[in-house]
Amino acid sequence: MKKRRGIKKNANMNGWLFSTPAMVLIGIFMVYPILWSFWMSFHKTRGGKSEFTGFDNITRLFGDPVFLKALSNTVLFFSIQVPIMLFFAIIIASVLNKQQLWGRSFFRTAIFLPIVTSLVAYSILFKSMFSIDGVVNNFLLDIYVISEPLPWLTDPFLAKTLIIIAITWRWMGYNMIFYLSAMQNIDPSIYEAARIDGISRWRQLISITIPMLKPVILFTSITSTIGTMQLFDEVVNITAGGPSNSTLTLSMYIYNLTFKFMPNIGYASTVSYVIVFLVVIFALLQFRFAKEEK
Amino acid sequence: MKMLMNKKNLSTIFTYLFLLLATLISIFPFYWMLVGATNESVDIILGKATIGNALMNNVQKFFEQVDVPLIFWNSAKISIISTVLTLLISSVAGYGFEMFRSRAREVIYNGMLLSLMIPFAALMIPLFITMAKFGIVNTHAAVIIPTIASAFIIFYFRQSTKAFPSELRDAAKVDGLKEWQIFIFIYVPVMKSTFAAALIIVFMATWNSYLWPLIVLQSNEVKTITLVISSLASGYSPDFGVIMVGTILATIPTIIIFFLMQRQFVQGMLGSVK
C-alpha cells in the first residue's frame, strides 16, 4: 500500500516534470499576452503611457468606418469562401474515392500540391497572373468568356473575388485530403446497397457520404473559418488591402493600427478582441449546429 | 444496354475532364512560376506563358539585389531551430499529459486546447512589447521563442501517444529504466513516424511564416526569404522576373520535403483529427 502510493506520487512528479516547460512557455507567450491585450483594450495608450478609458475603445469601433469595412470584408470572405471551397473539396474527394479510377494518386497529389507554397509566394504568383493584361485575362478573352480585360486588382468587387479564388486554390486540396480519408473509412457495402436500390451517385453523396462525413466537415469548416478570419498574408501581398480598403481585413487593420499609423495599441487590442469574439461565437455556433443535427 | 454503356462512358469522360481541369488549375501557378523566371517582367505582366531567355539575367539581378546565401541561411536557421525546439518541448509535454494523468493537469490541458482558438492578431501586440522589453527585437530569437510551445503540436503528440503500447513501457520499467530513459530510448524510436509528421508540419509553418517575422525582423540582414520576396513584390513596379527566381528558391525546400515525405505529411495532417 505504501509502495503504491510512492509510485503514484512519483508519477505525479513526472507528470509535472514533463509538462512544465511547455506550460511555462504557453503561459508566457499565450495566456499572459491574451490577458494583457484584454487589459489594453480598455486603455488608451500613446507614447508609452496608458490611461483607463473604460468602454471608449468599444464605442469608437462603431463610429470607425475603416473598422466596419474591415469587419464586413472579413465576414464576407469567410462566409463566402469557406462554403465554396469545402463544396469543391467534397465533390473532388468523392470523385477521387473510386478505387478503379485511373491515375488516382496522380490527381490526388496534383490537387494537393498548392499546400507546399508559402502564402506569400503564391500570393505574388496570383498577383502577377491576374494583372490587367495578364495571363488569366488573356485566357478568358481567348475563350470568349469576357470581351474586355477584367480589372482584378483595381475593382473592389473583383479584388474580393480574386482573394477568394486565391485562398480557395491554396486550401481546397488540403481539405479534400481530410474528406478523402474519411470517405475511405465508410463501409463500401453501404454504397453497394444503394446502387442495387438504384440510387443515383449524386443522391448517394447527399444522403450517405455527407451525413457520414459530418464530424470531418465540422472540423474543416471550423479550421477554415478560423484561418480566414485571420486572413493577412494574401491581402497584404495581392492587393495590399486595396482598392480603397475593399480587401482590408481585421488582421491587416490591427497591423496598420499598431505598426503603420500613429500607434494606438489600446484601440488595436480592442479590434483584435473582435476577432477573438468572432472565433469563439462561430465555433460555438458550429458545435451547436452539429449537435442539433444529430 | 447499349445506351446504358454510352451513358456510363459519358460520365467517365466527364469525370476525367473534371479532374483534368482541377489538376490544370492546381498546377498552372507552378508552371507560371518556373516560366516566369525565364521571362522579363514586362512579358510576365503581359501574360507570356512560354519560356523566354531572361533566366540568367533574372538570376543575376536577384543575386545582386539580395544577399541570397545570407537570407536563405536566415530562413533555414530559424526554421531548423524552431522545429527542433518545438518537437522537443511538445513531444515531452504530450507524453507527460498522456502518461501521467492528474485532475489538475487535465484542467490545464483543456485550457491549452482552448488557446488554439486564439487568433494571432490578438497576441502580436503584447508579444511585440514583450520582445522589446527583452531587448531582442530584430533578432532571430524573437521569431523563434514565442512559437516553440505549440498547443497544436502538444495536442498532436498526446493523441499519437495513445497508440504507444503500454507493455513496452511496463517492460522497460521492470528493467529499471527511468522515465526519461524510457522516453529517449523507447518512445522516440517507436514514435518515429509521429515525429516525422510533426517535423513537416512545424518546418513548413516556420519556413513560410510571414506576419510575426514581418513585425520583429526589421533590418535587411536578419530578414527571411519570405519577407524579402514580399518586399520585392510590394513596390509600384515590381520586377516579376526577379521575384519569380525568389519564389522558386523559397518553394524548393518545402517541395522537396513534400515529395520525400508525402505519406508522413498526409498521416500527420489526418492524425490530428482522430
XYZ file of C-alpha atoms in Angstrom:
568
model
C 0.000 0.000 0.000
C 2.748 2.340 0.967
C 4.802 1.493 -2.074
C 1.845 2.040 -4.347
C 1.342 5.497 -3.042
C 5.029 6.112 -3.709
C 4.591 5.152 -7.350
C 1.582 7.388 -7.684
C 3.434 10.300 -6.180
C 6.336 9.604 -8.469
C 4.060 9.552 -11.493
C 2.583 12.867 -10.472
C 6.050 14.345 -10.156
C 6.995 13.026 -13.568
C 3.790 14.449 -14.966
C 4.751 17.920 -13.806
C 8.350 17.497 -14.934
C 7.354 16.536 -18.452
C 4.672 19.128 -18.975
C 6.090 22.127 -17.124
C 8.395 23.515 -19.854
C 5.511 23.656 -22.314
C 3.105 25.067 -19.753
C 5.522 27.808 -18.764
C 6.104 28.800 -22.386
C 2.412 28.763 -23.196
C 1.766 30.781 -20.080
C 4.281 33.440 -21.072
C 3.598 33.600 -24.794
C -0.098 32.791 -24.960
C -2.001 33.294 -21.714
C -0.185 36.373 -20.499
C -0.405 38.234 -23.842
C -4.088 37.462 -24.310
C -4.902 38.775 -20.818
C -2.671 41.757 -21.396
C -4.363 42.709 -24.624
C -7.708 42.370 -22.854
C -6.481 44.865 -20.288
C -5.117 47.143 -23.002
C -8.395 47.151 -24.859
C -9.843 49.284 -22.063
C -6.980 51.736 -22.158
C -5.721 54.468 -24.340
C -2.016 54.058 -24.966
C 0.037 56.696 -26.639
C 3.731 57.299 -26.269
C 4.249 54.650 -23.604
C 1.563 55.982 -21.288
C -1.723 54.229 -20.802
C -4.849 55.679 -19.365
C -8.013 53.824 -18.408
C -10.825 54.836 -20.709
C -13.454 52.210 -19.968
C -15.593 51.374 -22.944
C -14.343 54.268 -25.091
C -12.487 51.951 -27.467
C -15.555 49.821 -27.933
C -17.810 52.788 -28.703
C -15.142 54.053 -31.060
C -15.426 50.812 -33.059
C -18.976 51.606 -34.114
C -18.039 55.014 -35.432
C -14.896 53.853 -37.234
C -15.712 53.390 -40.942
C -12.396 51.642 -41.654
C -13.030 49.117 -38.887
C -16.572 48.487 -40.113
C -15.233 47.998 -43.611
C -12.562 45.550 -42.410
C -15.150 43.689 -40.348
C -17.609 43.359 -43.211
C -14.825 42.304 -45.601
C -13.611 39.639 -43.183
C -17.113 38.280 -42.599
C -17.760 38.307 -46.334
C -14.513 36.437 -47.022
C -15.165 33.557 -44.698
C -18.897 33.288 -45.234
C -18.472 33.010 -48.999
C -15.052 31.438 -49.412
C -15.304 28.606 -46.864
C -18.542 27.053 -48.224
C -17.350 27.296 -51.839
C -14.023 25.690 -51.024
C -15.499 22.888 -48.910
C -18.127 22.189 -51.560
C -15.474 21.669 -54.244
C -13.323 19.690 -51.817
C -16.159 17.246 -51.159
C -17.021 16.892 -54.835
C -13.418 16.213 -55.831
C -12.882 13.835 -52.928
C -15.948 11.831 -53.892
C -14.770 11.640 -57.499
C -11.320 10.510 -56.355
C -12.793 7.960 -53.986
C -13.165 5.375 -56.734
C -10.671 2.551 -56.369
C -10.660 1.736 -60.064
C -10.029 5.334 -61.132
C -7.040 5.507 -63.450
C -4.306 7.921 -62.315
C -5.939 8.377 -58.939
C -2.799 9.113 -56.937
C -1.538 11.471 -59.643
C -4.709 13.564 -59.483
C -4.691 13.492 -55.708
C -1.095 14.675 -55.456
C -1.592 17.357 -58.099
C -4.663 18.793 -56.410
C -2.952 18.659 -53.026
C 0.229 20.328 -54.308
C -0.729 24.001 -53.677
C -0.237 23.295 -49.954
C 3.564 23.410 -50.418
C 3.612 27.051 -51.454
C 4.137 29.715 -48.877
C 1.231 32.117 -48.540
C 3.444 34.970 -49.646
C 4.858 33.131 -52.669
C 1.518 32.064 -54.056
C 0.033 35.497 -53.408
C 2.717 37.036 -55.573
C 2.101 34.454 -58.281
C -1.591 35.287 -58.263
C -0.901 38.991 -58.324
C 1.179 38.572 -61.465
C -1.261 36.174 -63.123
C -4.233 38.469 -62.604
C -2.669 41.703 -63.850
C -4.859 43.631 -66.276
C -3.117 42.341 -69.428
C -2.066 39.170 -67.662
C -2.303 35.523 -68.440
C -5.715 34.922 -66.857
C -7.392 37.770 -68.697
C -5.718 36.687 -71.947
C -7.052 33.196 -71.492
C -10.578 34.355 -70.655
C -10.518 36.646 -73.721
C -9.296 33.779 -75.912
C -12.172 31.516 -74.927
C -14.670 34.401 -75.240
C -15.766 34.303 -71.605
C -15.133 38.034 -71.369
C -14.985 40.679 -74.052
C -12.573 43.038 -72.344
C -9.888 42.538 -69.679
C -11.172 42.446 -66.104
C -9.523 44.870 -63.646
C -8.957 42.200 -60.979
C -6.691 44.317 -58.814
C -8.370 47.691 -59.113
C -12.086 46.931 -58.960
C -13.409 46.444 -55.395
C -15.691 43.555 -56.262
C -13.177 41.779 -58.497
C -10.385 42.269 -55.966
C -12.504 40.487 -53.355
C -13.267 37.768 -55.882
C -9.572 37.364 -56.612
C -8.757 36.948 -52.920
C -11.464 34.287 -52.658
C -10.155 32.471 -55.757
C -6.619 32.572 -54.370
C -7.445 31.197 -50.912
C -9.612 28.509 -52.457
C -6.740 27.468 -54.731
C -4.339 27.189 -51.805
C -6.542 25.304 -49.341
C -9.006 23.242 -51.371
C -6.689 20.239 -51.771
C -5.793 20.350 -48.098
C -9.441 19.963 -47.095
C -10.008 17.437 -49.859
C -7.477 15.076 -48.230
C -9.472 15.073 -44.994
C -12.657 14.148 -46.846
C -10.944 11.530 -48.954
C -9.529 9.769 -45.927
C -12.867 9.899 -44.111
C -14.627 8.512 -47.183
C -12.250 5.582 -47.250
C -13.500 4.634 -43.802
C -17.088 4.364 -44.986
C -18.126 0.750 -45.469
C -18.372 0.174 -49.260
C -21.314 -2.202 -48.788
C -23.491 0.812 -47.974
C -22.877 2.150 -51.473
C -23.346 -1.326 -52.881
C -26.795 -1.492 -51.305
C -27.633 1.978 -52.543
C -26.598 1.048 -56.078
C -28.778 -2.044 -56.014
C -31.688 0.139 -54.936
C -30.996 2.293 -57.967
C -29.977 5.402 -56.053
C -28.033 7.888 -58.182
C -24.468 8.822 -57.350
C -25.482 12.392 -56.610
C -28.176 11.165 -54.228
C -25.622 8.832 -52.593
C -23.340 11.797 -51.989
C -26.127 13.828 -50.392
C -27.743 11.121 -48.284
C -24.879 8.787 -47.435
C -21.477 10.423 -47.788
C -22.176 13.882 -46.416
C -24.048 12.729 -43.272
C -21.267 10.242 -42.523
C -18.640 12.933 -43.001
C -20.268 15.325 -40.586
C -17.501 15.327 -37.934
C -14.863 15.969 -40.594
C -16.958 18.665 -42.226
C -17.319 20.305 -38.840
C -13.577 20.101 -38.239
C -12.652 21.516 -41.659
C -15.218 24.285 -41.507
C -14.029 25.406 -38.081
C -10.345 25.378 -39.014
C -11.006 27.064 -42.368
C -13.202 29.727 -40.812
C -10.712 30.487 -38.068
C -7.998 30.675 -40.729
C -9.957 33.009 -42.972
C -10.926 35.227 -40.038
C -7.214 35.861 -39.563
C -6.555 36.499 -43.237
C -3.428 38.619 -43.624
C -0.654 37.332 -45.902
C -2.796 37.173 -49.035
C -4.444 40.556 -48.811
C -1.154 42.254 -47.978
C 0.664 40.639 -50.877
C -2.025 40.551 -53.569
C -3.972 43.758 -53.122
C -2.343 45.480 -50.116
C -5.869 45.847 -48.754
C -6.979 47.933 -51.711
C -8.522 49.261 -53.808
C -9.764 51.798 -51.233
C -9.828 49.254 -48.378
C -12.125 46.894 -50.241
C -9.992 43.884 -49.271
C -8.763 45.197 -45.919
C -9.172 42.534 -43.236
C -9.299 42.841 -39.462
C -5.803 41.384 -39.038
C -4.399 43.834 -41.542
C -6.172 46.730 -39.845
C -4.701 45.708 -36.487
C -1.273 45.565 -38.070
C -1.762 49.004 -39.612
C -3.041 50.468 -36.342
C -0.051 49.148 -34.433
C 2.866 49.417 -36.798
C 1.927 51.799 -39.590
C -0.208 54.652 -38.310
C 0.368 56.564 -35.122
C 0.397 53.546 -32.854
C -2.697 53.231 -30.760
C -2.138 49.939 -29.059
C -5.207 50.081 -26.852
C -7.581 50.525 -29.751
C -5.734 47.905 -31.820
C -6.215 45.451 -28.941
C -9.922 46.180 -28.928
C -10.080 45.373 -32.643
C -8.145 42.163 -32.011
C -10.735 41.142 -29.438
C -13.360 41.448 -32.135
C -11.606 38.553 -33.890
C -11.447 36.581 -30.636
C -15.148 37.222 -30.175
C -15.952 36.165 -33.740
C -13.908 32.980 -33.474
C -15.499 31.924 -30.210
C -19.076 32.710 -31.314
C -18.536 30.937 -34.570
C -17.010 27.809 -33.057
C -19.839 27.570 -30.535
C -22.440 28.003 -33.272
C -20.934 25.256 -35.329
C -20.765 22.837 -32.421
C -24.363 23.657 -31.568
C -25.416 23.149 -35.145
C -23.641 19.801 -35.346
C -25.234 18.628 -32.118
C -28.768 19.565 -33.123
C -28.485 17.778 -36.424
C -27.606 14.597 -34.612
C -27.986 -1.950 -72.847
C -26.009 -0.028 -75.402
C -27.490 3.215 -74.247
C -26.540 2.356 -70.689
C -22.955 1.783 -71.792
C -22.922 5.116 -73.542
C -24.236 6.879 -70.517
C -21.568 5.250 -68.401
C -18.841 6.196 -70.847
C -20.086 9.727 -70.957
C -19.969 10.028 -67.191
C -16.439 8.561 -67.162
C -15.305 11.093 -69.741
C -16.941 13.845 -67.776
C -15.204 12.672 -64.579
C -11.787 12.738 -66.220
C -12.392 16.127 -67.821
C -13.363 17.496 -64.449
C -10.275 16.034 -62.760
C -8.040 17.227 -65.547
C -9.385 20.746 -65.214
C -8.874 20.683 -61.435
C -5.322 19.397 -61.956
C -4.546 22.088 -64.518
C -5.772 24.821 -62.203
C -3.749 23.381 -59.311
C -0.549 23.063 -61.290
C -0.661 26.113 -63.525
C 0.730 28.593 -60.940
C 3.764 26.307 -60.522
C 4.302 26.320 -64.262
C 3.796 30.078 -64.235
C 6.457 30.450 -61.551
C 9.022 28.367 -63.477
C 8.312 30.004 -66.821
C 8.154 33.432 -65.198
C 11.729 33.085 -64.008
C 12.813 32.887 -67.659
C 10.875 35.969 -68.738
C 11.238 39.671 -68.320
C 8.877 41.461 -66.005
C 7.112 43.228 -68.891
C 6.330 39.906 -70.541
C 5.019 38.440 -67.292
C 2.637 41.358 -66.838
C 1.519 40.845 -70.433
C 0.758 37.213 -69.729
C 3.510 35.493 -71.701
C 3.266 31.834 -70.706
C 6.101 30.417 -72.788
C 9.757 30.004 -71.917
C 11.834 33.115 -72.524
C 15.558 33.777 -72.409
C 15.879 36.108 -69.430
C 16.619 33.400 -66.851
C 20.319 34.157 -66.365
C 19.594 37.838 -66.283
C 16.892 37.383 -63.623
C 19.067 35.126 -61.503
C 21.936 37.572 -61.735
C 19.739 40.528 -60.791
C 18.248 38.605 -57.881
C 21.701 37.814 -56.509
C 22.712 41.456 -56.962
C 19.688 42.858 -55.155
C 19.579 40.287 -52.376
C 22.291 38.668 -50.298
C 20.883 35.263 -51.190
C 23.100 32.951 -49.099
C 22.548 35.095 -46.007
C 18.774 35.346 -46.461
C 18.459 31.657 -47.214
C 20.551 30.858 -44.167
C 18.364 33.117 -42.006
C 15.264 31.218 -43.074
C 16.935 27.848 -42.634
C 18.355 28.726 -39.234
C 15.034 29.988 -37.875
C 13.097 27.028 -39.252
C 15.541 24.376 -38.064
C 15.957 25.752 -34.560
C 12.194 26.306 -34.188
C 11.436 22.834 -35.424
C 13.910 21.092 -33.141
C 12.826 23.031 -30.055
C 9.123 22.675 -30.806
C 9.409 18.934 -31.276
C 11.417 18.595 -28.096
C 9.142 20.642 -25.840
C 5.883 19.419 -27.360
C 6.695 15.714 -27.535
C 7.810 15.719 -23.908
C 4.641 17.541 -22.898
C 2.373 15.313 -24.986
C 3.980 12.262 -23.393
C 3.646 13.770 -19.938
C -0.008 14.711 -20.313
C -0.951 11.286 -21.642
C 1.165 9.021 -19.427
C 0.733 10.685 -16.072
C -2.778 11.897 -15.626
C -3.932 14.094 -12.834
C -7.005 16.181 -12.497
C -5.030 19.398 -12.254
C -3.126 18.694 -15.449
C -6.285 17.728 -17.324
C -7.727 21.128 -16.498
C -4.569 22.837 -17.733
C -4.528 20.703 -20.851
C -8.122 21.569 -21.716
C -7.382 25.223 -21.179
C -4.464 24.840 -23.541
C -6.728 23.371 -26.208
C -8.989 26.384 -25.856
C -5.995 28.574 -26.607
C -5.916 27.012 -30.082
C -8.822 29.292 -30.908
C -6.950 32.466 -30.041
C -6.132 34.378 -33.202
C -2.550 35.506 -33.557
C -3.704 39.071 -34.154
C -4.771 39.246 -30.522
C -1.317 38.185 -29.341
C 1.001 40.087 -31.596
C 0.930 43.449 -29.863
C 1.733 42.192 -26.340
C 4.257 39.744 -27.801
C 5.994 42.547 -29.630
C 6.156 44.671 -26.470
C 7.500 41.662 -24.537
C 10.224 41.136 -27.135
C 11.075 44.811 -26.958
C 11.388 44.527 -23.169
C 13.679 41.523 -23.554
C 15.680 43.695 -25.949
C 15.611 41.095 -28.694
C 13.535 42.809 -31.383
C 15.279 42.410 -34.733
C 16.921 39.123 -33.735
C 16.079 35.601 -34.777
C 15.492 34.645 -31.159
C 12.429 36.895 -31.161
C 10.997 34.961 -34.092
C 11.723 31.580 -32.571
C 10.919 31.854 -28.860
C 7.159 32.573 -28.929
C 6.489 29.730 -31.337
C 8.217 26.822 -29.623
C 5.421 25.789 -27.282
C 2.706 24.956 -29.756
C -0.596 23.841 -28.272
C -1.442 22.172 -31.535
C 1.726 20.055 -31.657
C 1.337 19.106 -27.996
C -2.206 18.012 -28.790
C -0.902 16.071 -31.770
C 1.712 14.254 -29.696
C -0.762 13.433 -26.978
C -3.221 11.979 -29.475
C -0.480 9.873 -31.057
C 0.833 8.740 -27.679
C -2.495 6.943 -27.120
C -1.242 4.410 -29.684
C 2.054 3.856 -27.844
C 1.989 0.280 -26.493
C 1.981 0.434 -22.699
C 3.580 -3.048 -22.458
C 6.796 -1.525 -23.793
C 6.794 1.000 -21.017
C 5.982 -1.585 -18.365
C 8.753 -3.879 -19.586
C 11.242 -1.025 -19.538
C 10.185 -0.164 -16.004
C 10.799 -3.734 -14.896
C 14.251 -3.432 -16.405
C 14.795 -0.447 -14.162
C 14.760 2.320 -16.758
C 13.920 5.771 -15.525
C 11.075 7.700 -17.094
C 13.345 9.985 -19.129
C 15.290 6.952 -20.360
C 12.058 5.310 -21.462
C 11.203 8.498 -23.310
C 14.513 8.787 -25.135
C 15.363 5.144 -25.821
C 11.921 3.631 -26.365
C 9.291 6.268 -27.031
C 11.257 8.307 -29.576
C 12.270 5.355 -31.789
C 8.815 3.779 -31.631
C 7.080 7.054 -32.465
C 9.402 7.899 -35.364
C 6.583 8.493 -37.821
C 4.782 10.829 -35.435
C 7.957 12.854 -35.078
C 8.396 12.893 -38.856
C 4.880 14.204 -39.382
C 5.243 16.856 -36.688
C 8.591 17.857 -38.161
C 6.998 18.504 -41.528
C 4.108 20.494 -40.081
C 6.352 22.707 -37.954
C 9.066 23.163 -40.551
C 6.618 24.211 -43.264
C 4.838 26.582 -40.904
C 8.022 28.313 -39.762
C 9.666 28.369 -43.186
C 6.575 30.047 -44.631
C 5.629 32.284 -41.728
C 5.200 35.918 -42.552
C 3.292 38.114 -40.113
C 5.363 37.594 -36.970
C 8.758 37.835 -38.732
C 7.444 40.928 -40.519
C 6.830 42.531 -37.134
C 10.035 41.601 -35.341
C 12.630 41.492 -38.118
C 13.298 44.970 -39.362
C 16.781 45.256 -40.805
C 17.740 43.606 -44.060
C 20.475 41.355 -42.751
C 18.138 39.419 -40.448
C 15.194 39.027 -42.836
C 13.905 35.715 -44.132
C 13.369 34.813 -47.764
C 9.599 35.154 -47.363
C 9.985 38.726 -46.137
C 12.415 39.530 -48.929
C 10.225 38.346 -51.785
C 7.257 40.102 -50.240
C 9.095 43.402 -50.079
C 10.458 42.964 -53.624
C 6.884 42.475 -54.849
C 5.340 45.361 -52.955
C 6.745 48.313 -54.902
C 4.906 50.167 -57.645
C 6.659 48.387 -60.483
C 7.956 45.115 -59.109
C 10.382 43.175 -61.290
C 8.407 39.959 -61.528
C 11.102 38.033 -63.400
C 13.496 38.538 -60.500
C 10.768 37.826 -57.950
C 9.964 34.505 -59.639
C 13.546 33.402 -59.029
C 12.962 34.259 -55.379
C 9.677 32.390 -55.135
C 11.293 29.309 -56.682
C 14.086 29.432 -54.113
C 11.555 29.895 -51.320
C 9.478 26.947 -52.522
C 12.288 24.438 -53.173
C 12.792 23.261 -49.556
C 9.109 22.691 -48.870
C 8.533 20.968 -52.194
C 11.469 18.611 -51.551
C 10.144 17.737 -48.117
C 6.688 17.253 -49.567
C 7.793 14.777 -52.202
C 10.183 12.901 -49.935
C 7.734 12.573 -47.082
C 4.306 12.831 -48.640
C 2.977 9.828 -46.770
C 4.038 11.115 -43.352
C 2.779 14.538 -44.296
C -0.712 13.292 -45.016
C -0.671 10.991 -41.998
C 0.361 13.864 -39.795
C -2.407 16.064 -41.063
C -5.027 13.416 -40.614
C -3.625 12.143 -37.342
C -4.621 15.359 -35.662
C -8.331 14.821 -36.345
C -8.650 11.335 -34.917
